PDB file of C-alpha atoms in Angstrom:
ATOM      1  CA  MET W 125      90.992  94.362  91.910  1.00 44.00           C
ATOM      2  CA  SER W 126      87.398  93.808  90.819  1.00 50.00           C
ATOM      3  CA  GLY W 127      85.247  93.046  87.843  1.00 67.00           C
ATOM      4  CA  GLY W 128      83.188  95.629  86.018  1.00 87.00           C
ATOM      5  CA  GLU W 129      83.628  99.381  86.088  1.00 96.00           C
ATOM      6  CA  PRO W 130      85.623 100.232  89.239  1.00 96.00           C
ATOM      7  CA  PHE W 131      84.397 103.814  89.403  1.00 98.00           C
ATOM      8  CA  GLU W 132      80.778 102.620  89.522  1.00 96.00           C
ATOM      9  CA  GLN W 133      81.772 100.806  92.725  1.00 96.00           C
ATOM     10  CA  ALA W 134      84.218 103.415  94.006  1.00 97.00           C
ATOM     11  CA  GLU W 135      82.659 103.728  97.443  1.00 96.00           C
ATOM     12  CA  ALA W 136      83.140 100.007  98.098  1.00 94.00           C
ATOM     13  CA  LEU W 137      86.675  99.959  96.635  1.00 96.00           C
ATOM     14  CA  VAL W 138      88.186 102.982  98.389  1.00 97.00           C
ATOM     15  CA  GLU W 139      88.903 101.106 101.621  1.00 96.00           C
ATOM     16  CA  LEU W 140      90.565  98.245  99.751  1.00 97.00           C
ATOM     17  CA  ALA W 141      92.538 100.655  97.559  1.00 97.00           C
ATOM     18  CA  ASP W 142      93.713 102.546 100.624  1.00 97.00           C
ATOM     19  CA  ALA W 143      94.966  99.301 102.181  1.00 98.00           C
ATOM     20  CA  VAL W 144      96.793  98.383  98.963  1.00 98.00           C
ATOM     21  CA  VAL W 145      98.550 101.764  98.817  1.00 98.00           C
ATOM     22  CA  THR W 146      99.359 101.616 102.541  1.00 98.00           C
ATOM     23  CA  ALA W 147     101.028  98.249 101.880  1.00 98.00           C
ATOM     24  CA  GLY W 148     103.319 100.000  99.383  1.00 98.00           C
ATOM     25  CA  LYS W 149     101.659  98.754  96.205  1.00 98.00           C
ATOM     26  CA  ASN W 150     100.455 100.696  93.176  1.00 97.00           C
ATOM     27  CA  ILE W 151      96.969 100.622  91.723  1.00 97.00           C
ATOM     28  CA  VAL W 152      96.239 100.515  88.011  1.00 97.00           C
ATOM     29  CA  SER W 153      92.618 101.271  87.169  1.00 97.00           C
ATOM     30  CA  TYR W 154      90.856 100.504  83.901  1.00 97.00           C
ATOM     31  CA  SER W 155      87.765 102.570  83.148  1.00 98.00           C
ATOM     32  CA  GLY W 156      85.353 102.972  80.286  1.00 97.00           C
ATOM     33  CA  TYR W 157      85.112 106.616  81.350  1.00 98.00           C
ATOM     34  CA  THR W 158      87.700 109.162  80.295  1.00 98.00           C
ATOM     35  CA  TYR W 159      89.806 110.901  82.909  1.00 98.00           C
ATOM     36  CA  GLU W 160      87.932 114.134  82.251  1.00 97.00           C
ATOM     37  CA  GLN W 161      84.573 112.391  82.759  1.00 98.00           C
ATOM     38  CA  LEU W 162      85.795 110.901  86.027  1.00 98.00           C
ATOM     39  CA  LEU W 163      86.840 114.328  87.293  1.00 97.00           C
ATOM     40  CA  GLU W 164      83.326 115.602  86.563  1.00 97.00           C
ATOM     41  CA  ILE W 165      81.692 112.592  88.265  1.00 98.00           C
ATOM     42  CA  ALA W 166      83.965 113.113  91.287  1.00 98.00           C
ATOM     43  CA  LYS W 167      82.351 116.512  91.889  1.00 98.00           C
ATOM     44  CA  GLU W 168      79.140 114.684  92.830  1.00 98.00           C
ATOM     45  CA  LYS W 169      80.678 111.441  94.091  1.00 98.00           C
ATOM     46  CA  PRO W 170      83.732 112.056  96.308  1.00 98.00           C
ATOM     47  CA  SER W 171      84.569 108.345  96.396  1.00 98.00           C
ATOM     48  CA  VAL W 172      85.355 108.517  92.667  1.00 98.00           C
ATOM     49  CA  GLY W 173      87.867 111.290  93.325  1.00 98.00           C
ATOM     50  CA  ARG W 174      89.342 109.356  96.225  1.00 98.00           C
ATOM     51  CA  LEU W 175      89.772 106.207  94.120  1.00 98.00           C
ATOM     52  CA  LEU W 176      91.413 108.294  91.393  1.00 97.00           C
ATOM     53  CA  SER W 177      93.747 109.835  93.968  1.00 98.00           C
ATOM     54  CA  LEU W 178      94.802 106.366  95.143  1.00 98.00           C
ATOM     55  CA  SER W 179      95.464 105.116  91.601  1.00 98.00           C
ATOM     56  CA  SER W 180      98.902 105.449  90.016  1.00 98.00           C
ATOM     57  CA  ILE W 181      97.885 104.614  86.446  1.00 98.00           C
ATOM     58  CA  LEU W 182      94.561 104.974  84.638  1.00 98.00           C
ATOM     59  CA  VAL W 183      93.702 103.283  81.361  1.00 98.00           C
ATOM     60  CA  ASP W 184      90.733 105.337  80.254  1.00 98.00           C
ATOM     61  CA  GLY W 185      88.127 105.092  77.541  1.00 97.00           C
ATOM     62  CA  ARG W 186      85.892 102.322  76.308  1.00 96.00           C
ATOM     63  CA  PHE W 187      87.374  99.409  74.428  1.00 96.00           C
ATOM     64  CA  VAL W 188      86.438  99.845  70.770  1.00 98.00           C
ATOM     65  CA  LEU W 189      86.646  96.644  68.742  1.00 98.00           C
ATOM     66  CA  ASP W 190      87.259  98.500  65.455  1.00 98.00           C
ATOM     67  CA  GLN W 191      90.315 100.120  67.088  1.00 98.00           C
ATOM     68  CA  ARG W 192      91.637  96.960  68.691  1.00 98.00           C
ATOM     69  CA  ASP W 193      95.442  96.881  68.688  1.00 97.00           C
ATOM     70  CA  LEU W 194      97.296  93.970  70.268  1.00 96.00           C
ATOM     71  CA  THR W 195     100.608  95.827  70.051  1.00 96.00           C
ATOM     72  CA  LEU W 196      99.554  98.429  72.622  1.00 96.00           C
ATOM     73  CA  ARG W 197     101.029  98.188  76.074  1.00 93.00           C
ATOM     74  CA  PHE W 198      98.278  97.941  78.730  1.00 95.00           C
ATOM     75  CA  ALA W 199      95.449  99.175  76.477  1.00 96.00           C
ATOM     76  CA  GLY W 200      93.309  97.147  74.113  1.00 96.00           C
ATOM     77  CA  SER W 201      92.247  99.760  71.566  1.00 97.00           C
ATOM     78  CA  ARG W 202      93.879 102.843  70.068  1.00 97.00           C
ATOM     79  CA  ASN W 203      91.341 105.248  71.572  1.00 97.00           C
ATOM     80  CA  GLN W 204      92.385 104.335  75.110  1.00 98.00           C
ATOM     81  CA  ARG W 205      95.021 106.311  76.996  1.00 98.00           C
ATOM     82  CA  VAL W 206      97.415 105.013  79.622  1.00 98.00           C
ATOM     83  CA  ILE W 207      97.698 107.965  81.990  1.00 98.00           C
ATOM     84  CA  ASP W 208     100.405 108.446  84.598  1.00 98.00           C
ATOM     85  CA  LEU W 209      98.162 109.870  87.301  1.00 98.00           C
ATOM     86  CA  GLU W 210     101.005 110.746  89.659  1.00 95.00           C
ATOM     87  CA  ALA W 211     102.633 112.962  87.010  1.00 96.00           C
ATOM     88  CA  THR W 212      99.269 114.300  85.825  1.00 97.00           C
ATOM     89  CA  ARG W 213      98.305 115.449  89.314  1.00 94.00           C
ATOM     90  CA  GLY W 214     101.422 117.620  89.489  1.00 83.00           C
ATOM     91  CA  GLY W 215     100.747 119.633  86.336  1.00 87.00           C
ATOM     92  CA  ASN W 216      98.156 121.266  84.165  1.00 86.00           C
ATOM     93  CA  SER W 217      97.909 118.552  81.522  1.00 96.00           C
ATOM     94  CA  ILE W 218      97.550 114.822  81.155  1.00 97.00           C
ATOM     95  CA  VAL W 219     100.841 112.924  81.195  1.00 97.00           C
ATOM     96  CA  LEU W 220     100.791 109.595  79.387  1.00 97.00           C
ATOM     97  CA  TYR W 221     102.546 106.644  80.954  1.00 96.00           C
ATOM     98  CA  ASP W 222     105.681 105.769  79.005  1.00 86.00           C
ATOM     99  CA  ARG W 223     107.878 103.287  80.840  1.00 67.00           C
TER     100      ARG W 223
END
C-alpha cells in the first residue's frame, strides 16, 4: 500500500484502506511496532486503531537481521509474528495466522 511504517502515516492511509475493504479486498499490514504497542499508540491516535481495525493480517515487530529466516511465510525474521487480526479481535489473546 505504501512505503515506510504505515502506522506512522495512519491518518493518510485510513481513507485508502477503507476503500480497499469496501471493494472486498483484505489488507495485510507490516509494522516495526508490535501489536501491543500499536494498541497503546491507538489510545492517543485514533487513526492507528482505525487502520488496525481495517487490516486482516498484521506482521508485527522489527526485522532483525540476526534472526533472518527465509523459510518463514510472510515474515522476514523469527521475532516477527503474523497475526490474524480478525480472529484476534474476537478473543482475549493473539491468534497467529496459519493458513
